[in-house]
GROMACS .gro file of N, CA and C in nm:
model
  420
    1UNK      N    1   0.084  -0.118   0.000
    1UNK     CA    2   0.000   0.000   0.000
    1UNK      C    3   0.088   0.124   0.000
    2UNK      N    4   0.037   0.229  -0.060
    2UNK     CA    5   0.108   0.357  -0.061
    2UNK      C    6   0.031   0.456   0.024
    3UNK      N    7   0.103   0.548   0.086
    3UNK     CA    8   0.043   0.648   0.173
    3UNK      C    9   0.094   0.786   0.139
    4UNK      N   10   0.022   0.888   0.181
    4UNK     CA   11   0.069   1.025   0.170
    4UNK      C   12   0.058   1.089   0.307
    5UNK      N   13   0.130   1.197   0.328
    5UNK     CA   14   0.126   1.266   0.455
    5UNK      C   15   0.002   1.354   0.460
    6UNK      N   16  -0.068   1.349   0.572
    6UNK     CA   17  -0.191   1.425   0.586
    6UNK      C   18  -0.166   1.570   0.622
    7UNK      N   19  -0.059   1.598   0.690
    7UNK     CA   20  -0.032   1.733   0.738
    7UNK      C   21   0.102   1.782   0.687
    8UNK      N   22   0.110   1.910   0.652
    8UNK     CA   23   0.241   1.966   0.621
    8UNK      C   24   0.329   1.959   0.746
    9UNK      N   25   0.459   1.954   0.726
    9UNK     CA   26   0.551   1.957   0.839
    9UNK      C   27   0.633   2.085   0.833
   10UNK      N   28   0.689   2.120   0.945
   10UNK     CA   29   0.787   2.227   0.948
   10UNK      C   30   0.924   2.162   0.951
   11UNK      N   31   1.018   2.220   0.881
   11UNK     CA   32   1.153   2.166   0.879
   11UNK      C   33   1.251   2.278   0.852
   12UNK      N   34   1.370   2.263   0.905
   12UNK     CA   35   1.476   2.357   0.870
   12UNK      C   36   1.606   2.280   0.856
   13UNK      N   37   1.689   2.332   0.768
   13UNK     CA   38   1.815   2.265   0.738
   13UNK      C   39   1.917   2.298   0.846
   14UNK      N   40   1.978   2.194   0.902
   14UNK     CA   41   2.076   2.210   1.009
   14UNK      C   42   2.203   2.272   0.953
   15UNK      N   43   2.246   2.383   1.016
   15UNK     CA   44   2.366   2.452   0.969
   15UNK      C   45   2.484   2.436   1.065
   16UNK      N   46   2.465   2.360   1.172
   16UNK     CA   47   2.574   2.337   1.267
   16UNK      C   48   2.596   2.450   1.365
   17UNK      N   49   2.513   2.554   1.358
   17UNK     CA   50   2.533   2.670   1.444
   17UNK      C   51   2.495   2.641   1.589
   18UNK      N   52   2.556   2.717   1.680
   18UNK     CA   53   2.522   2.705   1.822
   18UNK      C   54   2.376   2.741   1.844
   19UNK      N   55   2.324   2.834   1.766
   19UNK     CA   56   2.184   2.873   1.778
   19UNK      C   57   2.091   2.753   1.755
   20UNK      N   58   2.117   2.675   1.651
   20UNK     CA   59   2.034   2.558   1.624
   20UNK      C   60   2.058   2.447   1.727
   21UNK      N   61   2.182   2.432   1.771
   21UNK     CA   62   2.212   2.333   1.875
   21UNK      C   63   2.133   2.367   2.001
   22UNK      N   64   2.130   2.495   2.037
   22UNK     CA   65   2.052   2.538   2.154
   22UNK      C   66   1.903   2.523   2.130
   23UNK      N   67   1.856   2.562   2.011
   23UNK     CA   68   1.713   2.556   1.980
   23UNK      C   69   1.658   2.414   1.996
   24UNK      N   70   1.733   2.316   1.946
   24UNK     CA   71   1.687   2.177   1.952
   24UNK      C   72   1.744   2.102   2.072
   25UNK      N   73   1.811   2.177   2.159
   25UNK     CA   74   1.867   2.123   2.282
   25UNK      C   75   1.952   1.998   2.256
   26UNK      N   76   2.040   2.010   2.160
   26UNK     CA   77   2.129   1.899   2.127
   26UNK      C   78   2.242   1.894   2.229
   27UNK      N   79   2.277   1.775   2.270
   27UNK     CA   80   2.386   1.760   2.367
   27UNK      C   81   2.514   1.810   2.305
   28UNK      N   82   2.536   1.776   2.180
   28UNK     CA   83   2.649   1.830   2.105
   28UNK      C   84   2.617   1.818   1.957
   29UNK      N   85   2.686   1.897   1.878
   29UNK     CA   86   2.662   1.892   1.733
   29UNK      C   87   2.687   1.749   1.686
   30UNK      N   88   2.601   1.700   1.604
   30UNK     CA   89   2.617   1.565   1.552
   30UNK      C   90   2.526   1.463   1.620
   31UNK      N   91   2.446   1.507   1.718
   31UNK     CA   92   2.349   1.415   1.777
   31UNK      C   93   2.217   1.486   1.796
   32UNK      N   94   2.112   1.409   1.793
   32UNK     CA   95   1.979   1.465   1.815
   32UNK      C   96   1.930   1.434   1.955
   33UNK      N   97   2.015   1.386   2.043
   33UNK     CA   98   1.970   1.357   2.178
   33UNK      C   99   1.946   1.487   2.252
   34UNK      N  100   1.824   1.506   2.298
   34UNK     CA  101   1.790   1.629   2.369
   34UNK      C  102   1.827   1.621   2.515
   35UNK      N  103   1.829   1.735   2.582
   35UNK     CA  104   1.868   1.738   2.722
   35UNK      C  105   1.752   1.709   2.814
   36UNK      N  106   1.626   1.729   2.770
   36UNK     CA  107   1.516   1.698   2.858
   36UNK      C  108   1.401   1.623   2.791
   37UNK      N  109   1.419   1.586   2.667
   37UNK     CA  110   1.316   1.510   2.598
   37UNK      C  111   1.359   1.364   2.590
   38UNK      N  112   1.263   1.277   2.583
   38UNK     CA  113   1.299   1.136   2.573
   38UNK      C  114   1.360   1.108   2.436
   39UNK      N  115   1.464   1.026   2.431
   39UNK     CA  116   1.534   1.000   2.304
   39UNK      C  117   1.443   0.946   2.195
   40UNK      N  118   1.339   0.870   2.229
   40UNK     CA  119   1.255   0.814   2.123
   40UNK      C  120   1.182   0.920   2.042
   41UNK      N  121   1.168   1.041   2.096
   41UNK     CA  122   1.107   1.148   2.019
   41UNK      C  123   1.201   1.203   1.913
   42UNK      N  124   1.330   1.183   1.932
   42UNK     CA  125   1.427   1.246   1.846
   42UNK      C  126   1.495   1.153   1.747
   43UNK      N  127   1.500   1.027   1.778
   43UNK     CA  128   1.588   0.941   1.702
   43UNK      C  129   1.519   0.872   1.585
   44UNK      N  130   1.579   0.881   1.471
   44UNK     CA  131   1.546   0.795   1.359
   44UNK      C  132   1.681   0.750   1.307
   45UNK      N  133   1.695   0.628   1.275
   45UNK     CA  134   1.827   0.579   1.233
   45UNK      C  135   1.925   0.594   1.348
   46UNK      N  136   2.039   0.653   1.319
   46UNK     CA  137   2.144   0.667   1.421
   46UNK      C  138   2.116   0.783   1.516
   47UNK      N  139   2.024   0.874   1.479
   47UNK     CA  140   1.999   0.990   1.563
   47UNK      C  141   2.100   1.101   1.539
   48UNK      N  142   2.194   1.079   1.450
   48UNK     CA  143   2.298   1.179   1.422
   48UNK      C  144   2.245   1.278   1.319
   49UNK      N  145   2.275   1.404   1.341
   49UNK     CA  146   2.238   1.506   1.243
   49UNK      C  147   2.366   1.573   1.194
   50UNK      N  148   2.381   1.577   1.065
   50UNK     CA  149   2.497   1.641   1.004
   50UNK      C  150   2.455   1.772   0.941
   51UNK      N  151   2.551   1.861   0.926
   51UNK     CA  152   2.524   1.987   0.856
   51UNK      C  153   2.467   1.952   0.719
   52UNK      N  154   2.357   2.017   0.684
   52UNK     CA  155   2.289   1.991   0.557
   52UNK      C  156   2.168   1.901   0.572
   53UNK      N  157   2.162   1.822   0.681
   53UNK     CA  158   2.043   1.741   0.708
   53UNK      C  159   1.930   1.834   0.750
   54UNK      N  160   1.809   1.783   0.751
   54UNK     CA  161   1.692   1.859   0.789
   54UNK      C  162   1.641   1.811   0.924
   55UNK      N  163   1.595   1.902   1.006
   55UNK     CA  164   1.530   1.869   1.132
   55UNK      C  165   1.382   1.902   1.113
   56UNK      N  166   1.301   1.798   1.119
   56UNK     CA  167   1.157   1.814   1.099
   56UNK      C  168   1.087   1.818   1.234
   57UNK      N  169   0.977   1.892   1.239
   57UNK     CA  170   0.896   1.903   1.360
   57UNK      C  171   0.756   1.853   1.328
   58UNK      N  172   0.710   1.756   1.404
   58UNK     CA  173   0.580   1.697   1.382
   58UNK      C  174   0.468   1.769   1.454
   59UNK      N  175   0.348   1.718   1.441
   59UNK     CA  176   0.229   1.781   1.497
   59UNK      C  177   0.230   1.783   1.650
   60UNK      N  178   0.307   1.696   1.712
   60UNK     CA  179   0.318   1.693   1.858
   60UNK      C  180   0.451   1.752   1.906
   61UNK      N  181   0.511   1.837   1.823
   61UNK     CA  182   0.640   1.901   1.852
   61UNK      C  183   0.754   1.802   1.866
   62UNK      N  184   0.739   1.682   1.811
   62UNK     CA  185   0.850   1.588   1.810
   62UNK      C  186   0.943   1.625   1.693
   63UNK      N  187   1.070   1.589   1.705
   63UNK     CA  188   1.168   1.621   1.602
   63UNK      C  189   1.232   1.493   1.550
   64UNK      N  190   1.266   1.493   1.423
   64UNK     CA  191   1.342   1.385   1.365
   64UNK      C  192   1.428   1.439   1.254
   65UNK      N  193   1.531   1.366   1.221
   65UNK     CA  194   1.622   1.412   1.116
   65UNK      C  195   1.590   1.342   0.985
   66UNK      N  196   1.618   1.414   0.878
   66UNK     CA  197   1.600   1.361   0.744
   66UNK      C  198   1.722   1.403   0.664
   67UNK      N  199   1.789   1.309   0.602
   67UNK     CA  200   1.905   1.347   0.521
   67UNK      C  201   1.859   1.436   0.406
   68UNK      N  202   1.948   1.520   0.358
   68UNK     CA  203   1.913   1.616   0.254
   68UNK      C  204   1.860   1.549   0.129
   69UNK      N  205   1.923   1.440   0.085
   69UNK     CA  206   1.878   1.375  -0.039
   69UNK      C  207   1.738   1.314  -0.023
   70UNK      N  208   1.709   1.253   0.091
   70UNK     CA  209   1.575   1.198   0.116
   70UNK      C  210   1.473   1.311   0.128
   71UNK      N  211   1.510   1.419   0.195
   71UNK     CA  212   1.420   1.532   0.212
   71UNK      C  213   1.378   1.588   0.076
   72UNK      N  214   1.474   1.607  -0.012
   72UNK     CA  215   1.443   1.665  -0.144
   72UNK      C  216   1.358   1.572  -0.230
   73UNK      N  217   1.368   1.440  -0.209
   73UNK     CA  218   1.286   1.345  -0.284
   73UNK      C  219   1.145   1.334  -0.226
   74UNK      N  220   1.130   1.368  -0.098
   74UNK     CA  221   1.005   1.343  -0.026
   74UNK      C  222   0.918   1.466  -0.009
   75UNK      N  223   0.978   1.581   0.009
   75UNK     CA  224   0.902   1.701   0.045
   75UNK      C  225   0.919   1.812  -0.057
   76UNK      N  226   0.818   1.896  -0.066
   76UNK     CA  227   0.822   2.016  -0.149
   76UNK      C  228   0.763   2.129  -0.065
   77UNK      N  229   0.810   2.250  -0.089
   77UNK     CA  230   0.754   2.363  -0.016
   77UNK      C  231   0.608   2.380  -0.053
   78UNK      N  232   0.532   2.428   0.043
   78UNK     CA  233   0.392   2.458   0.015
   78UNK      C  234   0.384   2.571  -0.087
   79UNK      N  235   0.285   2.567  -0.174
   79UNK     CA  236   0.272   2.675  -0.272
   79UNK      C  237   0.238   2.807  -0.204
   80UNK      N  238   0.282   2.915  -0.265
   80UNK     CA  239   0.254   3.050  -0.216
   80UNK      C  240   0.141   3.106  -0.301
   81UNK      N  241   0.035   3.153  -0.234
   81UNK     CA  242  -0.081   3.206  -0.306
   81UNK      C  243  -0.111   3.348  -0.255
   82UNK      N  244  -0.171   3.430  -0.341
   82UNK     CA  245  -0.212   3.564  -0.297
   82UNK      C  246  -0.319   3.554  -0.188
   83UNK      N  247  -0.329   3.657  -0.106
   83UNK     CA  248  -0.423   3.659   0.006
   83UNK      C  249  -0.567   3.632  -0.040
   84UNK      N  250  -0.609   3.690  -0.152
   84UNK     CA  251  -0.747   3.670  -0.196
   84UNK      C  252  -0.772   3.526  -0.240
   85UNK      N  253  -0.672   3.458  -0.289
   85UNK     CA  254  -0.685   3.316  -0.323
   85UNK      C  255  -0.694   3.233  -0.195
   86UNK      N  256  -0.613   3.269  -0.096
   86UNK     CA  257  -0.620   3.200   0.033
   86UNK      C  258  -0.758   3.216   0.095
   87UNK      N  259  -0.815   3.335   0.084
   87UNK     CA  260  -0.950   3.360   0.137
   87UNK      C  261  -1.054   3.277   0.062
   88UNK      N  262  -1.041   3.268  -0.071
   88UNK     CA  263  -1.132   3.186  -0.151
   88UNK      C  264  -1.126   3.040  -0.107
   89UNK      N  265  -1.005   2.987  -0.093
   89UNK     CA  266  -0.989   2.847  -0.052
   89UNK      C  267  -1.050   2.825   0.087
   90UNK      N  268  -1.017   2.912   0.180
   90UNK     CA  269  -1.068   2.898   0.317
   90UNK      C  270  -1.221   2.902   0.319
   91UNK      N  271  -1.279   2.998   0.248
   91UNK     CA  272  -1.426   3.010   0.246
   91UNK      C  273  -1.491   2.889   0.179
   92UNK      N  274  -1.435   2.846   0.068
   92UNK     CA  275  -1.492   2.732  -0.003
   92UNK      C  276  -1.487   2.606   0.082
   93UNK      N  277  -1.379   2.588   0.156
   93UNK     CA  278  -1.369   2.470   0.243
   93UNK      C  279  -1.466   2.481   0.360
   94UNK      N  280  -1.483   2.602   0.413
   94UNK     CA  281  -1.582   2.621   0.520
   94UNK      C  282  -1.722   2.587   0.471
   95UNK      N  283  -1.750   2.620   0.344
   95UNK     CA  284  -1.881   2.593   0.285
   95UNK      C  285  -1.893   2.449   0.233
   96UNK      N  286  -1.787   2.371   0.254
   96UNK     CA  287  -1.784   2.232   0.211
   96UNK      C  288  -1.795   2.218   0.059
   97UNK      N  289  -1.745   2.318  -0.014
   97UNK     CA  290  -1.739   2.309  -0.160
   97UNK      C  291  -1.628   2.212  -0.198
   98UNK      N  292  -1.632   2.162  -0.321
   98UNK     CA  293  -1.523   2.075  -0.365
   98UNK      C  294  -1.439   2.144  -0.471
   99UNK      N  295  -1.323   2.090  -0.494
   99UNK     CA  296  -1.228   2.151  -0.588
   99UNK      C  297  -1.287   2.162  -0.728
  100UNK      N  298  -1.358   2.059  -0.772
  100UNK     CA  299  -1.419   2.062  -0.905
  100UNK      C  300  -1.516   2.177  -0.922
  101UNK      N  301  -1.597   2.201  -0.820
  101UNK     CA  302  -1.693   2.311  -0.824
  101UNK      C  303  -1.621   2.446  -0.834
  102UNK      N  304  -1.517   2.461  -0.757
  102UNK     CA  305  -1.441   2.587  -0.757
  102UNK      C  306  -1.375   2.610  -0.892
  103UNK      N  307  -1.313   2.506  -0.948
  103UNK     CA  308  -1.249   2.521  -1.079
  103UNK      C  309  -1.352   2.544  -1.189
  104UNK      N  310  -1.465   2.478  -1.180
  104UNK     CA  311  -1.572   2.500  -1.278
  104UNK      C  312  -1.620   2.646  -1.273
  105UNK      N  313  -1.638   2.697  -1.152
  105UNK     CA  314  -1.680   2.836  -1.135
  105UNK      C  315  -1.574   2.931  -1.191
  106UNK      N  316  -1.449   2.893  -1.174
  106UNK     CA  317  -1.340   2.977  -1.225
  106UNK      C  318  -1.346   2.986  -1.377
  107UNK      N  319  -1.363   2.872  -1.443
  107UNK     CA  320  -1.366   2.871  -1.589
  107UNK      C  321  -1.498   2.926  -1.645
  108UNK      N  322  -1.599   2.935  -1.561
  108UNK     CA  323  -1.726   2.995  -1.603
  108UNK      C  324  -1.725   3.147  -1.587
  109UNK      N  325  -1.620   3.199  -1.526
  109UNK     CA  326  -1.608   3.344  -1.510
  109UNK      C  327  -1.687   3.401  -1.393
  110UNK      N  328  -1.717   3.320  -1.293
  110UNK     CA  329  -1.796   3.367  -1.179
  110UNK      C  330  -1.716   3.461  -1.087
  111UNK      N  331  -1.589   3.432  -1.068
  111UNK     CA  332  -1.508   3.512  -0.976
  111UNK      C  333  -1.467   3.645  -1.038
  112UNK      N  334  -1.434   3.740  -0.954
  112UNK     CA  335  -1.382   3.866  -1.008
  112UNK      C  336  -1.254   3.838  -1.085
  113UNK      N  337  -1.220   3.927  -1.175
  113UNK     CA  338  -1.112   3.903  -1.270
  113UNK      C  339  -0.981   3.865  -1.205
  114UNK      N  340  -0.941   3.933  -1.098
  114UNK     CA  341  -0.810   3.903  -1.039
  114UNK      C  342  -0.804   3.760  -0.985
  115UNK      N  343  -0.913   3.711  -0.927
  115UNK     CA  344  -0.916   3.573  -0.875
  115UNK      C  345  -0.922   3.475  -0.991
  116UNK      N  346  -1.013   3.498  -1.085
  116UNK     CA  347  -1.027   3.408  -1.199
  116UNK      C  348  -0.901   3.399  -1.282
  117UNK      N  349  -0.840   3.515  -1.311
  117UNK     CA  350  -0.718   3.516  -1.393
  117UNK      C  351  -0.605   3.440  -1.324
  118UNK      N  352  -0.588   3.465  -1.193
  118UNK     CA  353  -0.480   3.398  -1.120
  118UNK      C  354  -0.505   3.247  -1.119
  119UNK      N  355  -0.626   3.206  -1.091
  119UNK     CA  356  -0.657   3.064  -1.080
  119UNK      C  357  -0.639   2.993  -1.214
  120UNK      N  358  -0.683   3.054  -1.322
  120UNK     CA  359  -0.666   2.994  -1.455
  120UNK      C  360  -0.518   2.985  -1.491
  121UNK      N  361  -0.443   3.089  -1.461
  121UNK     CA  362  -0.300   3.093  -1.494
  121UNK      C  363  -0.220   2.998  -1.406
  122UNK      N  364  -0.266   2.972  -1.285
  122UNK     CA  365  -0.191   2.891  -1.187
  122UNK      C  366  -0.275   2.772  -1.139
  123UNK      N  367  -0.341   2.702  -1.229
  123UNK     CA  368  -0.433   2.595  -1.191
  123UNK      C  369  -0.365   2.486  -1.109
  124UNK      N  370  -0.246   2.442  -1.149
  124UNK     CA  371  -0.177   2.336  -1.074
  124UNK      C  372  -0.140   2.385  -0.934
  125UNK      N  373  -0.094   2.508  -0.924
  125UNK     CA  374  -0.059   2.564  -0.793
  125UNK      C  375  -0.184   2.574  -0.707
  126UNK      N  376  -0.296   2.617  -0.766
  126UNK     CA  377  -0.422   2.626  -0.693
  126UNK      C  378  -0.463   2.489  -0.641
  127UNK      N  379  -0.456   2.387  -0.726
  127UNK     CA  380  -0.495   2.252  -0.685
  127UNK      C  381  -0.404   2.200  -0.573
  128UNK      N  382  -0.273   2.223  -0.586
  128UNK     CA  383  -0.181   2.181  -0.479
  128UNK      C  384  -0.213   2.253  -0.350
  129UNK      N  385  -0.242   2.383  -0.358
  129UNK     CA  386  -0.276   2.461  -0.238
  129UNK      C  387  -0.404   2.407  -0.175
  130UNK      N  388  -0.502   2.375  -0.257
  130UNK     CA  389  -0.629   2.321  -0.208
  130UNK      C  390  -0.606   2.188  -0.134
  131UNK      N  391  -0.525   2.102  -0.192
  131UNK     CA  392  -0.506   1.967  -0.137
  131UNK      C  393  -0.405   1.962  -0.023
  132UNK      N  394  -0.295   2.036  -0.035
  132UNK     CA  395  -0.184   2.019   0.059
  132UNK      C  396  -0.165   2.134   0.157
  133UNK      N  397  -0.231   2.244   0.135
  133UNK     CA  398  -0.208   2.362   0.217
  133UNK      C  399  -0.126   2.463   0.139
  134UNK      N  400  -0.104   2.579   0.198
  134UNK     CA  401  -0.039   2.687   0.126
  134UNK      C  402   0.020   2.787   0.225
  135UNK      N  403   0.101   2.874   0.171
  135UNK     CA  404   0.153   2.988   0.242
  135UNK      C  405   0.097   3.112   0.173
  136UNK      N  406   0.057   3.212   0.250
  136UNK     CA  407   0.001   3.332   0.191
  136UNK      C  408   0.114   3.427   0.152
  137UNK      N  409   0.106   3.475   0.029
  137UNK     CA  410   0.204   3.570  -0.025
  137UNK      C  411   0.206   3.695   0.061
  138UNK      N  412   0.325   3.747   0.087
  138UNK     CA  413   0.335   3.871   0.165
  138UNK      C  414   0.280   3.987   0.083
  139UNK      N  415   0.214   4.079   0.153
  139UNK     CA  416   0.163   4.198   0.085
  139UNK      C  417   0.278   4.279   0.030
  140UNK      N  418   0.253   4.337  -0.087
  140UNK     CA  419   0.360   4.414  -0.153
  140UNK      C  420   0.359   4.557  -0.109
   0.00000   0.00000   0.00000
């Protein structure tokens, strides 16, 4: 069977800095053993984190390491959408609309021009944002 991740994760690339060592409470650079957390929350594989590896944070604030090559094969950044597109997605989901209905409305010209034009031009990004989540574009 194949599975997909239900929730986006937060992750940052380990740079070996003292700031990151302190942030993740690493005993020393090169290990993920925390000073007050149980080791099972931190360890995958050897539990060692090298510069360039990623430290991921799960929904329960647990951390694990992912090598850079595995991370790049497994994860992609969430799409960035304009604020009005984020509002459209949020409202449509609150109303229990489905993606097909929203895209049909887009191609029928129901939305104001800025929303319709963006959605038509960025249909794949819109669908990814709908399914996987998104980041809202900073105001200019």
